[in-house]
Amino acid sequence: SFHPTTVASYAPVIAPAYQGIGLAKKMFDVIIAHFNRHTTVRKLLLWGGVKADNEKAIRFYEKIGFANKHSFEYKGLNYDLMYAW
């Protein structure tokens, strides 16, 4: 379920110049640790930043424990994916 006391949404962005150096992993380690220690949030949804054709991002999210929960299509084309941890 997507109850606001147990679910948070997040749209992460790392500038291209800073991609590939481990910042995203560190960022998610901090975010997930914070939610686990200090909130009732048990699901983290990624919105608007997981493009269906962004294979690098999809591999990263799946590697750190996220799973594809939904896709958004328009006129038969897949634009965005909703990933949840």
PDB file of C-alpha atoms in Angstrom:
ATOM      1  CA  SER A   1       0.000   0.000   0.000  1.00  0.00           C
ATOM      2  CA  PHE A   2       1.032   3.608  -0.477  1.00  0.00           C
ATOM      3  CA  HIS A   3       0.120   5.152   2.866  1.00  0.00           C
ATOM      4  CA  PRO A   4       1.837   8.533   3.458  1.00  0.00           C
ATOM      5  CA  THR A   5       3.194   7.502   6.865  1.00  0.00           C
ATOM      6  CA  THR A   6       5.021   4.495   5.433  1.00  0.00           C
ATOM      7  CA  VAL A   7       5.902   5.657   1.902  1.00  0.00           C
ATOM      8  CA  ALA A   8       8.115   8.508   0.714  1.00  0.00           C
ATOM      9  CA  SER A   9       8.760   9.586  -2.845  1.00  0.00           C
ATOM     10  CA  TYR A  10      12.046  10.813  -4.149  1.00  0.00           C
ATOM     11  CA  ALA A  11      13.297  12.060  -7.523  1.00  0.00           C
ATOM     12  CA  PRO A  12      17.098  11.769  -7.356  1.00  0.00           C
ATOM     13  CA  VAL A  13      19.337  13.628  -9.775  1.00  0.00           C
ATOM     14  CA  ILE A  14      23.115  13.527 -10.043  1.00  0.00           C
ATOM     15  CA  ALA A  15      24.666  16.044 -12.445  1.00  0.00           C
ATOM     16  CA  PRO A  16      26.384  14.302 -15.367  1.00  0.00           C
ATOM     17  CA  ALA A  17      29.806  15.609 -14.317  1.00  0.00           C
ATOM     18  CA  TYR A  18      29.440  13.786 -10.970  1.00  0.00           C
ATOM     19  CA  GLN A  19      28.021  10.475 -12.194  1.00  0.00           C
ATOM     20  CA  GLY A  20      30.018   7.278 -11.967  1.00  0.00           C
ATOM     21  CA  ILE A  21      32.042   8.183  -8.868  1.00  0.00           C
ATOM     22  CA  GLY A  22      29.866   6.585  -6.194  1.00  0.00           C
ATOM     23  CA  LEU A  23      27.808   9.600  -5.111  1.00  0.00           C
ATOM     24  CA  ALA A  24      24.437   7.984  -5.825  1.00  0.00           C
ATOM     25  CA  LYS A  25      25.302   4.918  -3.728  1.00  0.00           C
ATOM     26  CA  LYS A  26      26.423   7.096  -0.831  1.00  0.00           C
ATOM     27  CA  MET A  27      23.315   9.271  -1.161  1.00  0.00           C
ATOM     28  CA  PHE A  28      20.977   6.280  -1.046  1.00  0.00           C
ATOM     29  CA  ASP A  29      22.876   4.715   1.855  1.00  0.00           C
ATOM     30  CA  VAL A  30      22.241   7.893   3.871  1.00  0.00           C
ATOM     31  CA  ILE A  31      18.602   8.252   2.772  1.00  0.00           C
ATOM     32  CA  ILE A  32      17.673   4.644   3.495  1.00  0.00           C
ATOM     33  CA  ALA A  33      19.515   4.637   6.836  1.00  0.00           C
ATOM     34  CA  HIS A  34      17.683   7.827   7.826  1.00  0.00           C
ATOM     35  CA  PHE A  35      14.284   6.362   6.946  1.00  0.00           C
ATOM     36  CA  ASN A  36      15.078   3.137   8.819  1.00  0.00           C
ATOM     37  CA  ARG A  37      16.219   4.930  11.983  1.00  0.00           C
ATOM     38  CA  HIS A  38      14.074   8.023  12.243  1.00  0.00           C
ATOM     39  CA  THR A  39      10.772   7.528  10.439  1.00  0.00           C
ATOM     40  CA  THR A  40       7.934   5.106   9.867  1.00  0.00           C
ATOM     41  CA  VAL A  41       8.746   5.086   6.138  1.00  0.00           C
ATOM     42  CA  ARG A  42       9.295   1.564   4.859  1.00  0.00           C
ATOM     43  CA  LYS A  43       8.952   2.172   1.109  1.00  0.00           C
ATOM     44  CA  LEU A  44      10.807   4.663  -1.031  1.00  0.00           C
ATOM     45  CA  LEU A  45       9.352   5.387  -4.469  1.00  0.00           C
ATOM     46  CA  LEU A  46      11.438   6.838  -7.275  1.00  0.00           C
ATOM     47  CA  TRP A  47       9.322   9.111  -9.456  1.00  0.00           C
ATOM     48  CA  GLY A  48      10.000  10.845 -12.723  1.00  0.00           C
ATOM     49  CA  GLY A  49      13.690  10.099 -12.926  1.00  0.00           C
ATOM     50  CA  VAL A  50      13.693   6.470 -14.003  1.00  0.00           C
ATOM     51  CA  LYS A  51      13.340   6.634 -17.756  1.00  0.00           C
ATOM     52  CA  ALA A  52      12.554   3.304 -19.388  1.00  0.00           C
ATOM     53  CA  ASP A  53      15.574   3.614 -21.684  1.00  0.00           C
ATOM     54  CA  ASN A  54      18.046   4.595 -18.937  1.00  0.00           C
ATOM     55  CA  GLU A  55      19.655   1.179 -18.550  1.00  0.00           C
ATOM     56  CA  LYS A  56      22.495   2.477 -16.366  1.00  0.00           C
ATOM     57  CA  ALA A  57      20.088   3.930 -13.786  1.00  0.00           C
ATOM     58  CA  ILE A  58      17.880   0.846 -13.852  1.00  0.00           C
ATOM     59  CA  ARG A  59      20.887  -1.434 -13.188  1.00  0.00           C
ATOM     60  CA  PHE A  60      21.980   0.819 -10.317  1.00  0.00           C
ATOM     61  CA  TYR A  61      18.541   0.923  -8.666  1.00  0.00           C
ATOM     62  CA  GLU A  62      18.099  -2.832  -8.958  1.00  0.00           C
ATOM     63  CA  LYS A  63      21.596  -3.428  -7.564  1.00  0.00           C
ATOM     64  CA  ILE A  64      20.753  -1.471  -4.398  1.00  0.00           C
ATOM     65  CA  GLY A  65      17.442  -3.273  -3.870  1.00  0.00           C
ATOM     66  CA  PHE A  66      14.800  -1.358  -5.816  1.00  0.00           C
ATOM     67  CA  ALA A  67      12.303  -3.162  -8.052  1.00  0.00           C
ATOM     68  CA  ASN A  68      10.146  -1.969 -10.926  1.00  0.00           C
ATOM     69  CA  LYS A  69       6.584  -1.635  -9.634  1.00  0.00           C
ATOM     70  CA  HIS A  70       4.842   0.234 -12.441  1.00  0.00           C
ATOM     71  CA  SER A  71       5.407   1.779 -15.849  1.00  0.00           C
ATOM     72  CA  PHE A  72       3.819   4.835 -17.387  1.00  0.00           C
ATOM     73  CA  GLU A  73       2.917   4.661 -21.049  1.00  0.00           C
ATOM     74  CA  TYR A  74       1.551   7.137 -23.546  1.00  0.00           C
ATOM     75  CA  LYS A  75       0.318   6.027 -26.962  1.00  0.00           C
ATOM     76  CA  GLY A  76       2.018   2.688 -26.505  1.00  0.00           C
ATOM     77  CA  LEU A  77       5.427   4.157 -25.631  1.00  0.00           C
ATOM     78  CA  ASN A  78       6.996   3.569 -22.245  1.00  0.00           C
ATOM     79  CA  TYR A  79       8.378   6.766 -20.759  1.00  0.00           C
ATOM     80  CA  ASP A  80       8.840   6.343 -17.027  1.00  0.00           C
ATOM     81  CA  LEU A  81       9.151   3.539 -14.527  1.00  0.00           C
ATOM     82  CA  MET A  82       8.217   3.632 -10.868  1.00  0.00           C
ATOM     83  CA  TYR A  83      10.800   1.826  -8.753  1.00  0.00           C
ATOM     84  CA  ALA A  84      10.289   1.031  -5.076  1.00  0.00           C
ATOM     85  CA  TRP A  85      12.602  -0.115  -2.293  1.00  0.00           C
TER      86      TRP A  85
END
